[in-house]
Coordinates of C-alpha atoms (C1' of nucleotides) in Angstrom, one line a residue:
Chain P
M1461 CA 24.2 -18.3 18.1
P1462 CA 22.7 -21.1 15.7
V1463 CA 22.1 -20.3 12.2
H1464 CA 18.2 -19.9 11.5
N1465 CA 16.6 -21.9 8.9
A1466 CA 15.4 -18.6 7.2
E1467 CA 19.4 -17.8 6.8
I1468 CA 20.0 -21.2 5.3
A1469 CA 17.0 -21.3 2.8
G1470 CA 18.3 -17.8 1.8
L1471 CA 21.9 -19.3 0.9
F1472 CA 20.0 -22.0 -1.1
N1473 CA 17.8 -19.5 -2.7
R1474 CA 20.8 -17.3 -3.6
L1475 CA 22.8 -20.0 -4.8
A1476 CA 19.6 -21.1 -7.2
D1477 CA 19.3 -17.5 -8.5
L1478 CA 22.8 -17.0 -9.4
L1479 CA 23.0 -20.4 -11.1
D1480 CA 19.7 -19.7 -12.9
I1481 CA 21.3 -16.4 -14.2
E1482 CA 24.3 -18.4 -15.4
G1483 CA 22.0 -20.8 -17.5
G1484 CA 22.8 -23.8 -15.0
N1485 CA 21.0 -27.0 -15.0
P1486 CA 17.3 -26.2 -14.3
F1487 CA 16.5 -29.3 -12.5
R1488 CA 19.4 -28.7 -10.1
I1489 CA 18.3 -25.1 -9.5
R1490 CA 14.6 -26.3 -9.0
A1491 CA 16.2 -28.9 -6.6
Y1492 CA 17.8 -26.1 -4.3
R1493 CA 14.6 -23.9 -4.5
N1494 CA 12.6 -26.9 -3.4
A1495 CA 15.2 -27.9 -0.3
A1496 CA 15.2 -24.1 0.5
R1497 CA 11.2 -24.1 0.7
T1498 CA 11.6 -27.2 2.8
I1499 CA 14.2 -25.9 5.3
A1500 CA 12.2 -22.5 5.6
S1501 CA 8.8 -24.3 6.6
L1502 CA 10.4 -26.1 9.3
A1503 CA 9.7 -25.5 12.9
Q1504 CA 12.4 -27.0 14.3
N1505 CA 16.1 -25.5 13.4
M1506 CA 18.6 -27.3 11.7
A1507 CA 21.1 -27.2 14.1
G1508 CA 19.1 -28.7 16.6
L1509 CA 18.0 -31.5 14.3
L1510 CA 21.7 -32.2 13.5
E1511 CA 22.5 -32.2 17.2
S1512 CA 19.7 -34.7 17.8
G1513 CA 21.0 -37.1 15.1
K1514 CA 18.4 -36.6 12.7
D1515 CA 19.3 -37.8 9.3
L1516 CA 18.2 -34.5 7.1
S1517 CA 18.1 -36.5 3.9
E1518 CA 14.9 -38.1 4.8
L1519 CA 13.3 -34.7 4.7
P1520 CA 11.4 -34.0 1.1
G1521 CA 13.5 -32.5 -1.3
I1522 CA 16.9 -33.1 0.6
G1523 CA 19.3 -35.8 -0.4
K1524 CA 22.6 -36.5 0.3
A1525 CA 24.3 -33.7 -1.4
I1526 CA 22.2 -30.9 0.2
A1527 CA 22.2 -32.7 3.6
E1528 CA 26.0 -32.5 3.6
K1529 CA 25.8 -28.8 2.6
I1530 CA 23.4 -27.9 5.6
Q1531 CA 25.6 -29.6 7.6
T1532 CA 28.7 -27.3 6.6
I1533 CA 26.2 -24.3 6.7
V1534 CA 25.5 -25.1 10.3
E1535 CA 29.1 -25.6 11.5
T1536 CA 30.7 -22.9 9.6
G1537 CA 27.9 -20.4 8.5
R1538 CA 28.9 -20.6 4.9
L1539 CA 28.4 -22.5 1.9
P1540 CA 31.5 -22.5 -0.2
Q1541 CA 29.5 -23.5 -3.6
L1542 CA 27.8 -20.4 -3.2
E1543 CA 31.0 -18.7 -2.6
E1544 CA 32.4 -19.9 -5.7
V1545 CA 29.4 -18.8 -7.9
E1546 CA 29.5 -15.6 -6.5
S1547 CA 33.4 -15.1 -7.5
R1548 CA 31.9 -15.3 -11.2
T1549 CA 28.4 -13.7 -10.7
P1550 CA 27.7 -11.0 -8.1
A1551 CA 25.5 -11.8 -5.5
A1552 CA 23.5 -8.6 -5.8
L1553 CA 21.9 -10.1 -9.4
S1554 CA 19.9 -12.3 -7.1
D1555 CA 18.1 -9.2 -5.7
L1556 CA 17.3 -7.8 -9.2
M1557 CA 15.2 -11.0 -9.8
K1558 CA 12.9 -9.9 -7.1
I1559 CA 11.8 -7.2 -9.4
E1560 CA 8.6 -8.0 -10.9
G1561 CA 9.3 -9.0 -14.6
L1562 CA 12.7 -9.7 -14.4
G1563 CA 13.9 -13.2 -14.4
P1564 CA 17.2 -14.9 -15.0
K1565 CA 17.3 -14.3 -18.6
R1566 CA 16.8 -10.5 -18.3
V1567 CA 18.9 -10.0 -15.5
K1568 CA 21.8 -12.0 -17.1
T1569 CA 21.4 -9.8 -20.2
L1570 CA 21.3 -6.4 -18.3
Y1571 CA 24.3 -7.4 -16.5
R1572 CA 26.5 -8.6 -19.4
Q1573 CA 25.3 -6.0 -21.6
L1574 CA 24.9 -2.7 -19.4
N1575 CA 26.8 -4.0 -16.4
I1576 CA 23.7 -3.4 -14.3
R1577 CA 24.1 -4.9 -10.6
S1578 CA 21.6 -3.1 -8.4
P1579 CA 17.9 -1.5 -8.8
E1580 CA 19.9 1.7 -8.9
D1581 CA 21.8 0.7 -11.7
L1582 CA 18.5 -0.4 -13.4
E1583 CA 16.8 2.7 -12.8
R1584 CA 19.5 4.7 -14.1
A1585 CA 19.9 2.8 -17.5
A1586 CA 16.2 2.7 -17.9
R1587 CA 15.8 6.6 -17.7
S1588 CA 18.7 7.1 -20.0
G1589 CA 16.9 4.8 -22.6
K1590 CA 19.6 2.2 -22.7
I1591 CA 17.4 -0.8 -22.1
R1592 CA 15.0 -0.4 -25.0
E1593 CA 18.1 -0.8 -27.5
L1594 CA 19.0 -4.2 -26.1
E1595 CA 17.8 -7.1 -28.1
G1596 CA 14.6 -8.7 -26.9
F1597 CA 13.8 -5.6 -24.9
G1598 CA 11.8 -2.7 -26.2
R1599 CA 10.3 0.5 -25.3
K1600 CA 7.3 -0.8 -23.5
T1601 CA 9.7 -3.1 -21.5
E1602 CA 12.0 -0.2 -20.6
E1603 CA 9.1 1.5 -19.3
L1604 CA 7.5 -1.4 -17.5
I1605 CA 10.8 -1.9 -15.7
L1606 CA 11.0 1.9 -14.7
Q1607 CA 7.7 1.5 -13.2
R1608 CA 8.5 -1.9 -11.2
V1609 CA 11.9 -1.0 -10.0
R1610 CA 10.4 2.0 -8.4
R1611 CA 7.5 -0.2 -6.7
F1612 CA 10.1 -2.7 -5.8
Q1613 CA 12.2 0.0 -3.9
G1614 CA 9.2 1.2 -1.7
E1615 CA 7.9 -2.3 -1.8
A1616 CA 4.5 -2.8 0.4
P1617 CA 5.0 -6.2 2.4
R1618 CA 2.3 -8.8 2.5
M1619 CA -1.2 -7.8 3.4
R1620 CA -2.7 -9.1 6.6
L1621 CA -5.5 -11.4 6.3
P1622 CA -8.3 -9.0 7.6
D1623 CA -7.1 -6.1 5.5
A1624 CA -7.5 -8.4 2.5
E1625 CA -10.8 -9.6 3.6
D1626 CA -12.0 -6.1 3.8
I1627 CA -10.7 -5.2 0.3
A1628 CA -12.2 -8.7 -1.2
E1629 CA -15.6 -8.2 0.2
P1630 CA -17.0 -5.0 -1.6
L1631 CA -15.1 -6.2 -4.9
V1632 CA -16.8 -9.5 -4.7
A1633 CA -20.1 -7.9 -4.1
Y1634 CA -19.6 -5.7 -7.1
L1635 CA -18.3 -8.3 -9.3
K1636 CA -21.6 -10.7 -8.4
K1637 CA -23.6 -8.0 -9.9
T1638 CA -22.3 -8.6 -13.4
P1639 CA -24.8 -10.2 -15.7
G1640 CA -24.3 -13.9 -16.5
I1641 CA -22.0 -14.4 -13.3
K1642 CA -22.7 -18.1 -11.8
V1643 CA -20.2 -18.5 -9.2
I1644 CA -17.4 -16.3 -7.8
T1645 CA -14.9 -17.4 -5.3
V1646 CA -11.7 -16.0 -3.8
A1647 CA -9.0 -18.5 -4.2
G1648 CA -5.2 -18.3 -3.4
S1649 CA -3.8 -18.1 0.1
F1650 CA -6.9 -16.3 0.8
R1651 CA -8.8 -19.2 0.7
R1652 CA -6.2 -21.2 2.3
R1653 CA -6.3 -18.7 5.3
R1654 CA -2.6 -17.8 5.3
E1655 CA -1.8 -15.1 7.9
T1656 CA -0.8 -12.6 5.0
V1657 CA -1.6 -12.5 1.4
G1658 CA 0.2 -11.5 -1.4
D1659 CA -2.3 -11.0 -4.0
L1660 CA -6.0 -11.8 -4.4
D1661 CA -6.8 -14.6 -6.7
I1662 CA -10.6 -14.3 -7.8
L1663 CA -12.2 -17.2 -9.8
V1664 CA -15.4 -16.7 -11.7
T1665 CA -17.6 -18.9 -13.9
A1666 CA -19.9 -16.9 -16.1
R1667 CA -22.2 -17.6 -19.2
K1668 CA -20.7 -16.8 -22.5
G1669 CA -20.5 -13.0 -23.6
S1670 CA -20.7 -11.8 -19.8
P1671 CA -19.0 -8.5 -19.6
V1672 CA -17.0 -9.4 -16.1
M1673 CA -13.7 -8.8 -17.6
D1674 CA -14.7 -5.4 -18.5
R1675 CA -16.6 -4.8 -15.3
F1676 CA -13.5 -5.9 -13.5
I1677 CA -11.2 -3.3 -15.1
A1678 CA -13.8 -0.8 -14.7
Y1679 CA -13.9 -1.0 -10.6
D1680 CA -13.5 2.0 -8.9
E1681 CA -10.5 0.9 -6.7
V1682 CA -8.5 -0.1 -9.9
A1683 CA -5.4 2.1 -10.1
G1684 CA -3.7 0.3 -13.1
V1685 CA -3.9 -2.6 -15.3
V1686 CA -1.2 -4.8 -15.4
S1687 CA -2.7 -7.5 -18.1
R1688 CA -5.8 -8.2 -19.6
G1689 CA -7.0 -11.1 -21.5
N1690 CA -10.3 -13.3 -22.1
T1691 CA -9.6 -15.7 -19.5
R1692 CA -7.3 -13.9 -17.0
S1693 CA -6.6 -10.1 -16.0
T1694 CA -4.4 -8.5 -13.4
V1695 CA -5.1 -5.3 -11.8
I1696 CA -3.5 -3.3 -9.1
L1697 CA -5.8 -1.3 -6.5
H1698 CA -5.4 2.1 -5.0
S1699 CA -4.3 0.0 -1.8
G1700 CA -1.5 -1.6 -3.8
L1701 CA -3.0 -5.1 -3.9
H1702 CA -2.7 -7.1 -6.9
V1703 CA -6.0 -8.9 -8.0
D1704 CA -6.1 -11.4 -10.5
L1705 CA -9.5 -12.5 -12.4
R1706 CA -9.8 -15.7 -13.9
V1707 CA -12.9 -16.9 -16.0
V1708 CA -13.4 -20.4 -16.4
P1709 CA -16.3 -22.6 -17.9
Q1710 CA -18.4 -24.4 -15.3
V1711 CA -17.2 -27.7 -16.3
S1712 CA -13.7 -26.4 -14.9
Y1713 CA -14.7 -25.0 -11.9
G1714 CA -13.3 -27.7 -9.7
A1715 CA -10.1 -28.1 -11.4
A1716 CA -9.8 -24.3 -11.6
L1717 CA -10.5 -24.0 -7.8
C1718 CA -8.0 -26.6 -7.2
Y1719 CA -5.6 -24.7 -9.4
F1720 CA -5.8 -21.2 -8.0
T1721 CA -6.3 -22.2 -4.2
G1722 CA -2.9 -23.7 -4.6
S1723 CA -0.5 -23.7 -3.0
R1724 CA 1.9 -24.0 -5.9
T1725 CA 3.9 -26.6 -4.5
H1726 CA 0.5 -28.8 -3.7
N1727 CA -0.4 -28.2 -7.2
I1728 CA 2.8 -29.6 -8.7
A1729 CA 2.5 -32.4 -6.4
L1730 CA -0.9 -33.2 -7.8
R1731 CA 0.1 -32.9 -11.4
K1732 CA 3.0 -35.2 -10.7
I1733 CA 0.5 -37.8 -9.4
G1734 CA -1.6 -37.1 -12.6
V1735 CA 1.4 -37.5 -14.7
S1736 CA 2.3 -40.9 -12.9
K1737 CA -1.3 -42.2 -13.8
G1738 CA -0.9 -41.2 -17.4
Y1739 CA -3.2 -38.2 -16.8
R1740 CA -2.6 -34.3 -17.4
L1741 CA -4.0 -31.8 -14.7
N1742 CA -4.4 -28.2 -15.5
E1743 CA -7.0 -25.6 -14.4
Y1744 CA -9.4 -27.0 -17.2
G1745 CA -9.8 -30.5 -15.7
L1746 CA -8.1 -33.7 -15.4
F1747 CA -7.4 -35.4 -18.8
R1748 CA -6.5 -38.7 -20.4
D1749 CA -5.5 -37.6 -23.9
E1750 CA -8.2 -35.2 -24.9
K1751 CA -10.7 -36.8 -22.6
R1752 CA -11.9 -35.0 -19.6
L1753 CA -12.0 -37.4 -16.6
A1754 CA -12.9 -34.7 -13.8
G1755 CA -12.9 -31.1 -13.5
K1756 CA -16.5 -29.9 -12.2
T1757 CA -15.8 -30.3 -8.8
E1758 CA -12.6 -30.4 -6.4
Q1759 CA -13.9 -33.7 -5.0
E1760 CA -14.0 -35.2 -8.4
V1761 CA -10.3 -34.1 -9.4
Y1762 CA -9.1 -35.5 -5.9
D1763 CA -11.0 -38.6 -6.4
K1764 CA -9.6 -39.4 -9.6
L1765 CA -6.1 -38.7 -8.3
G1766 CA -7.0 -41.5 -5.6
L1767 CA -6.9 -39.0 -3.0
A1768 CA -9.4 -37.7 -0.3
W1769 CA -10.7 -33.9 -0.7
I1770 CA -8.2 -31.9 1.1
E1771 CA -9.1 -28.8 3.2
P1772 CA -7.6 -25.6 1.7
E1773 CA -5.5 -24.9 4.9
L1774 CA -3.6 -28.1 4.6
R1775 CA -2.8 -27.4 0.9
E1776 CA 1.2 -26.8 1.4
N1777 CA 2.5 -29.9 0.6
R1778 CA 3.6 -30.8 4.2
G1779 CA 2.6 -34.4 4.1
E1780 CA -1.2 -33.5 3.3
I1781 CA -0.9 -35.5 0.2
E1782 CA 0.2 -38.8 1.5
L1783 CA -2.3 -38.8 4.2
A1784 CA -5.1 -38.0 1.6
R1785 CA -3.9 -41.2 -0.5
K1786 CA -4.1 -43.4 2.8
G1787 CA -7.5 -41.6 3.7
R1788 CA -6.1 -40.3 7.1
L1789 CA -6.3 -36.5 7.1
P1790 CA -6.8 -34.9 10.2
R1791 CA -10.6 -33.8 11.0
L1792 CA -9.6 -30.1 11.5
V1793 CA -10.9 -28.1 14.3
S1794 CA -13.8 -25.7 13.3
R1795 CA -15.8 -22.8 14.6
A1796 CA -18.3 -25.0 15.8
D1797 CA -16.0 -26.7 18.2
I1798 CA -15.0 -23.5 20.3
R1799 CA -16.7 -23.6 23.5
G1800 CA -15.3 -20.2 25.0
D1801 CA -12.5 -17.8 25.0
L1802 CA -9.4 -17.9 27.6
H1803 CA -8.1 -14.3 26.7
S1804 CA -10.0 -11.1 26.8
H1805 CA -9.7 -7.4 28.5
T1806 CA -11.9 -5.1 30.2
S1807 CA -12.2 -1.4 30.9
A1808 CA -10.4 -2.4 34.0
T1809 CA -7.2 -2.3 32.2
D1810 CA -6.8 -1.7 28.4
G1811 CA -9.8 -3.0 27.2
R1812 CA -12.7 -0.8 25.8
N1813 CA -15.8 -2.6 27.2
S1814 CA -16.9 -3.5 30.8
L1815 CA -17.0 -6.9 32.4
G1816 CA -20.6 -7.0 31.9
E1817 CA -20.6 -6.2 28.5
M1818 CA -17.8 -8.7 27.5
A1819 CA -20.0 -11.3 29.3
E1820 CA -23.0 -10.6 27.4
A1821 CA -21.0 -10.6 24.0
A1822 CA -19.7 -14.0 24.8
R1823 CA -22.8 -15.6 25.5
A1824 CA -24.4 -14.0 22.3
R1825 CA -21.5 -15.9 20.6
G1826 CA -22.9 -19.1 22.2
Y1827 CA -19.9 -19.8 24.6
Q1828 CA -20.1 -21.4 27.8
Y1829 CA -17.1 -19.6 29.2
L1830 CA -15.1 -16.3 28.9
A1831 CA -12.0 -15.9 30.9
I1832 CA -11.1 -12.1 31.8
T1833 CA -7.4 -11.8 31.5
D1834 CA -6.8 -8.1 32.6
H1835 CA -3.0 -7.1 32.7
S1836 CA -0.9 -7.2 35.8
R1837 CA 0.7 -4.2 37.3
H1838 CA 4.0 -4.5 35.7
V1839 CA 2.2 -3.6 32.4
S1840 CA 1.7 0.0 33.3
V1841 CA 1.1 1.4 29.6
A1842 CA -2.1 -1.0 30.0
H1843 CA -2.9 0.2 33.5
G1844 CA -2.2 -3.4 34.7
L1845 CA -3.7 -4.2 37.9
N1846 CA -2.1 -4.8 41.3
S1847 CA -3.2 -7.2 43.9
K1848 CA -5.7 -5.4 45.5
Q1849 CA -7.2 -4.4 42.3
L1850 CA -7.4 -7.9 40.8
L1851 CA -8.8 -9.2 44.1
E1852 CA -11.5 -6.5 43.6
E1853 CA -12.0 -7.8 40.1
I1854 CA -12.2 -11.3 41.4
K1855 CA -15.0 -10.2 43.6
Q1856 CA -16.9 -8.2 40.7
I1857 CA -16.5 -11.6 38.6
D1858 CA -18.2 -13.7 41.4
K1859 CA -20.9 -11.4 41.8
L1860 CA -21.6 -11.5 38.1
N1861 CA -21.5 -15.2 37.7
A1862 CA -24.2 -15.4 40.4
K1863 CA -26.4 -13.2 38.3
L1864 CA -25.6 -14.6 34.8
D1865 CA -27.3 -17.4 33.2
G1866 CA -25.7 -19.8 30.5
I1867 CA -22.2 -18.7 30.6
V1868 CA -19.4 -18.6 33.2
I1869 CA -16.8 -15.9 33.4
L1870 CA -13.6 -17.5 34.5
K1871 CA -11.3 -15.3 36.6
S1872 CA -8.0 -15.0 35.2
C1873 CA -5.3 -12.5 34.5
E1874 CA -2.3 -11.6 31.7
V1875 CA 0.4 -12.0 34.3
D1876 CA 3.7 -10.3 33.1
I1877 CA 6.8 -12.9 33.4
L1878 CA 9.4 -10.5 34.8
D1879 CA 13.0 -10.6 33.5
D1880 CA 13.9 -13.3 36.0
G1881 CA 11.3 -15.6 35.2
S1882 CA 9.0 -14.5 38.3
L1883 CA 5.4 -13.7 37.9
D1884 CA 4.3 -10.3 38.5
L1885 CA 1.9 -10.9 41.3
P1886 CA 2.4 -12.9 44.3
D1887 CA 1.2 -16.7 44.1
S1888 CA -1.2 -15.9 47.1
V1889 CA -3.2 -13.7 45.0
L1890 CA -2.8 -15.8 41.5
R1891 CA -4.0 -18.9 43.7
E1892 CA -7.3 -16.9 43.9
L1893 CA -7.6 -17.2 40.0
D1894 CA -9.3 -20.1 37.9
F1895 CA -6.1 -20.0 35.9
T1896 CA -3.5 -17.6 34.7
V1897 CA -2.4 -16.5 31.2
C1898 CA 1.3 -15.6 31.3
A1899 CA 3.5 -13.5 28.8
V1900 CA 6.8 -11.4 27.9
H1901 CA 5.9 -7.9 27.8
Y1902 CA 9.2 -6.3 28.1
N1903 CA 13.2 -6.9 27.3
F1904 CA 12.3 -8.6 24.1
N1905 CA 16.2 -8.4 23.3
F1906 CA 17.4 -11.1 25.6
P1907 CA 19.6 -13.7 23.9
E1908 CA 18.2 -16.9 23.0
N1909 CA 19.1 -19.0 25.8
K1910 CA 18.2 -16.1 28.5
Q1911 CA 14.7 -15.9 27.0
T1912 CA 14.2 -19.4 27.0
E1913 CA 15.2 -20.0 30.6
R1914 CA 13.1 -16.8 31.6
I1915 CA 9.8 -18.6 30.1
I1916 CA 10.6 -21.9 31.6
R1917 CA 11.5 -20.8 34.9
A1918 CA 8.1 -19.0 34.8
M1919 CA 6.5 -22.4 34.0
D1920 CA 8.1 -23.9 37.2
N1921 CA 5.7 -21.7 39.2
P1922 CA 2.6 -24.0 39.9
C1923 CA 0.5 -21.0 39.2
F1924 CA 1.4 -20.9 35.5
N1925 CA -1.1 -22.2 32.9
I1926 CA -0.9 -20.7 29.5
L1927 CA 2.0 -18.9 27.8
A1928 CA 0.0 -16.3 26.0
H1929 CA 1.4 -14.8 22.4
P1930 CA 4.6 -17.0 22.9
T1931 CA 6.9 -15.4 20.2
G1932 CA 5.8 -11.7 20.8
R1933 CA 5.9 -11.0 17.2
L1934 CA 3.7 -8.5 15.5
I1935 CA 3.2 -9.3 11.6
N1936 CA 4.8 -6.6 9.4
S1937 CA 6.3 -4.7 12.3
R1938 CA 8.0 -6.7 15.1
E1939 CA 10.1 -9.8 14.7
A1940 CA 9.6 -12.7 17.2
Y1941 CA 12.1 -12.4 20.2
E1942 CA 14.7 -15.0 20.1
V1943 CA 13.6 -18.1 21.9
D1944 CA 14.1 -21.9 21.7
L1945 CA 10.3 -22.8 21.2
P1946 CA 10.4 -26.4 20.8
A1947 CA 12.3 -26.2 24.4
V1948 CA 9.6 -24.0 25.7
M1949 CA 7.0 -26.8 24.3
T1950 CA 8.7 -29.6 25.9
A1951 CA 8.9 -27.9 29.0
A1952 CA 5.2 -26.9 29.0
K1953 CA 4.2 -30.5 28.2
E1954 CA 6.2 -31.9 31.1
R1955 CA 4.7 -29.2 33.7
G1956 CA 1.3 -29.5 32.4
C1957 CA 1.1 -26.1 30.8
F1958 CA -0.2 -25.0 27.5
L1959 CA 0.6 -22.5 24.7
E1960 CA -1.7 -19.9 23.2
I1961 CA -2.4 -19.4 19.5
N1962 CA -3.2 -15.7 19.8
A1963 CA -5.7 -14.9 17.1
Q1964 CA -5.2 -11.0 17.1
P1965 CA -4.7 -10.6 13.1
A1966 CA -1.4 -8.7 14.0
R1967 CA -0.1 -11.4 16.2
L1968 CA -1.3 -14.7 15.3
D1969 CA 1.4 -16.1 17.4
L1970 CA 1.7 -19.2 17.2
T1971 CA 2.7 -19.4 13.6
D1972 CA 1.1 -22.5 11.3
T1973 CA 4.3 -24.3 11.6
Y1974 CA 4.6 -24.1 15.3
C1975 CA 1.1 -25.2 15.9
K1976 CA 2.1 -28.5 13.8
L1977 CA 5.1 -28.7 16.2
A1978 CA 2.7 -28.3 19.2
R1979 CA 0.4 -31.0 18.1
D1980 CA 3.4 -33.3 17.0
L1981 CA 4.8 -33.1 20.6
G1982 CA 1.3 -33.9 22.1
L1983 CA 0.8 -30.3 23.5
K1984 CA -2.6 -28.9 23.5
A1985 CA -3.0 -25.1 22.5
A1986 CA -5.6 -22.4 23.5
I1987 CA -7.0 -20.5 20.7
S1988 CA -7.8 -17.3 22.3
T1989 CA -8.8 -13.7 20.8
D1990 CA -6.9 -11.4 23.4
A1991 CA -10.1 -9.2 22.8
H1992 CA -9.7 -5.8 23.8
S1993 CA -13.5 -4.9 22.8
I1994 CA -16.4 -6.8 22.3
D1995 CA -16.3 -7.0 18.1
Q1996 CA -12.9 -8.6 18.7
L1997 CA -14.1 -11.6 20.2
D1998 CA -14.8 -12.3 16.3
F1999 CA -11.0 -12.5 15.7
M2000 CA -11.7 -16.2 16.9
R2001 CA -11.9 -17.0 13.0
F2002 CA -8.4 -15.9 12.4
G2003 CA -7.0 -18.0 15.2
I2004 CA -9.0 -21.1 14.0
G2005 CA -7.4 -20.6 10.6
Q2006 CA -3.9 -20.4 11.9
A2007 CA -4.8 -23.7 13.9
R2008 CA -6.3 -25.3 11.0
R2009 CA -3.1 -24.5 8.8
G2010 CA -1.1 -26.3 11.8
W2011 CA -3.3 -29.4 11.3
L2012 CA -5.0 -29.0 14.7
R2013 CA -8.0 -31.1 15.4
A2014 CA -10.7 -30.1 18.1
G2015 CA -8.9 -32.6 20.5
D2016 CA -5.8 -30.5 20.3
V2017 CA -7.4 -27.4 21.4
L2018 CA -8.2 -26.4 25.0
N2019 CA -11.0 -24.3 24.5
T2020 CA -13.0 -27.0 22.7
R2021 CA -13.7 -28.4 26.0
G2022 CA -16.7 -28.0 28.3
L2023 CA -15.9 -26.2 31.4
D2024 CA -15.5 -29.4 33.6
E2025 CA -13.1 -31.1 31.2
L2026 CA -11.4 -27.7 30.9
R2027 CA -10.9 -27.2 34.5
T2028 CA -9.3 -30.5 34.8
L2029 CA -6.8 -30.0 32.2
L2030 CA -5.8 -26.9 33.5
R2031 CA -5.2 -28.4 37.1
R2032 CA -1.4 -28.8 37.5
N2033 CA 0.1 -31.7 39.6
Chain F
dG934 C1' 20.2 -32.5 -7.2
dC935 C1' 16.1 -35.4 -6.0
dC936 C1' 13.5 -39.4 -6.5
dG937 C1' 10.7 -44.1 -7.2
dT938 C1' 2.5 -47.2 -7.7
dT939 C1' 7.3 -47.8 -15.1
dT940 C1' 12.5 -47.7 -8.9
dT941 C1' 19.0 -46.7 -8.9
dC942 C1' 18.3 -44.2 -14.4
dG943 C1' 16.1 -41.1 -16.6
dG944 C1' 13.1 -38.4 -16.0
dC945 C1' 11.9 -33.9 -13.4
dC946 C1' 4.0 -29.3 -13.9
dC947 C1' 1.4 -26.6 -16.9
dG948 C1' -0.9 -22.9 -19.4
dA949 C1' -1.8 -17.3 -20.3
dC950 C1' -0.1 -13.3 -21.3
dT951 C1' 3.1 -9.7 -22.9
dG952 C1' 6.4 -7.6 -26.1
dT953 C1' 9.2 -8.2 -29.7
dT954 C1' 8.5 -10.9 -32.6
dT955 C1' 6.9 -13.3 -38.0
dT956 C1' 6.8 -17.8 -34.8
dC957 C1' 8.4 -17.3 -30.0
dA958 C1' 11.1 -16.2 -25.2
dG959 C1' 10.4 -14.7 -21.0
dT960 C1' 8.0 -14.5 -17.0
dC961 C1' 4.5 -15.3 -14.0
dG962 C1' 1.4 -18.0 -11.0

DNA sequence: GCCGTTTTCGGCCCGACTGTTTTCAGTCG
C-alpha cells in the first residue's frame, strides 16, 4: 500500500512543529511547511510520480534535500530526521500546537517547566493554577487555555459551505442595517468557494464613527467575544463558527478584499512580488515608501503588480500567479454556461418529486435538458428499479417528451457497479437509454487495486458513460474509498467515458485538485446535482464552485454543450 | 531548506490584538 500524500505532508508538518518548539532555524521550518502544503495539494501520489521518473524538485517549495526525504519516505515509510528530533522532543507536542493560542514558544515553556505533553496534562495544570505562575503567562492566559483545550477536545470540523452560507446571509443582512455602512463582503475561503470553511471573514467599509463593531458584537447569535479592536474583532457564534469582522477605509477596500480573501499562500506570493518591485503590500494598499500606489480595487492592486486580476477560486498559489503574469489565466466555467443537468432522481426511486415536476423545474432554470437517473435494482435502500420498471420509466419519459416544449428529458439510470465490475442491469435494457451514470454503492472497503479494477472493468462495458461520485466520500462523515483515480481517469479517457463532479454539498466529489487533474489529462467532466428534489437542482452552484477551483473552463465541462453536441460526445466508439 | 525580473548567496510577508508588560513577545490570519 503506497504512502498517501497526506501522510507524507503530515510527517513534514510534524518535523516543522517540533523544530519550531526546539527553536530551530525559522526559514528551514517554513520550508518544511511549504513543502508539506505542496505535497498535500497534489492530486497524484508521490509514489506514482517517483515511479514515472518525475523529478520532485521541480515542484514548488521542494528542492533537492526534501525530494530525497520524500523518496526515503516512499521507500521505507519513515523519515529518519523526524525520528531523530522525536528522540529529543516528544512527538505529541506537535498536537498541542493545534490548540488555539498555543504556539511553539508557549508549548516549549509548558513542556520544559511543567512537563506538559498532552491536552490532558494541559487541562490538569490549568485547573490546578500552575500555569499562571509561569513567566509570560498569567491568570487570563490560564483561563483561555482551559477554555480552548476543552474546545479542542470536542473540536468541530470545518463547516460545509452551504451551512456557512445559511449563517452568513442573515448576519450580513443584519450588519447592512448599521448606519454608515458602505460595502460589506464575505471574503476568505467562503469567497474562494472552498467546500468547507473554518471561519467567516467579513469585510466592511464604513463612514467614520459608524457603530458597526458594537453592533457586530451585539448580534443575537454571538456566544462569545474572542477579541475586539477598532478595526478587527472576532466572535464565536452559537453554531461554533468563528467570525472575523474587519473595518477598512474605502481607499483600502480592494487591498483589504485581496488580503482577506487569501489564500494565505497566494497573499504571500503577491507580497513577494511587491517586495521584488520595491513595494510593500498590506491590507491598506500597495505602497512605495509612504505613497499609496493602489488599494481601492483589487484590479488596481493586481495591475500594479504586473498581474491580471485573478478569480477568487484560483487563489491557492497553484500556478495562477504565473499565468496571471503572462495574461493566460483560464476563463472559468460559470452558471451561464450550463445547459442542463445530467444526474437527478424522481419519486420512482428515492427522489421527492415526480418526473413531471422535475422536468418543469429544470425548464424553469433555463435548461435545455435534464437527465433522469433513477437508481438500479441493487440499490434496494433507494428502491432501485429493475429492468421492467426502468423500461416503464423510459416509456413515461417518451410520452412526456412528446408533450414538453423547450426542454428534453434524457433517459438515463444511475447503474450500480457490482463487485466484479459488471453493471446491475442487462446491456439490452441499458441500450434503450440515452446514456448511463454508473457508480459504486457497496463494498467501499475493497483494497485500492481491486476497487480500481472493478471500476475500470465496468468502463469496459460500452454502455458505461459517466462515473458518478467517483470516490464515494461524504464530507466530514465518510472517507473516500481507496482507488487509483489517475488510473481511472486515464482509463475513462481511453474509452470515451467521463467523470462526474457531484454537486451535492456533502459530496463535492471530485475534489478541486482532482478536477484539475482531469483537466490536465484532457478528460471532460459532467457537473451534476444528483438532485433528489426540485430545489436541489440549485446545488449546481456548489458543483460549479468546485469546478472553478479545479480550473475548469466551459469547454472542459460536458453539460455546457447543446443537446446535439452532448449526444455526439456521449457516443462511444 | 528553498530560490532567482538585484540569480548560486543572502535573503526569506505583514499587521492587529492580547496579555503581561513598562516597551514587547506570542500568536493568529
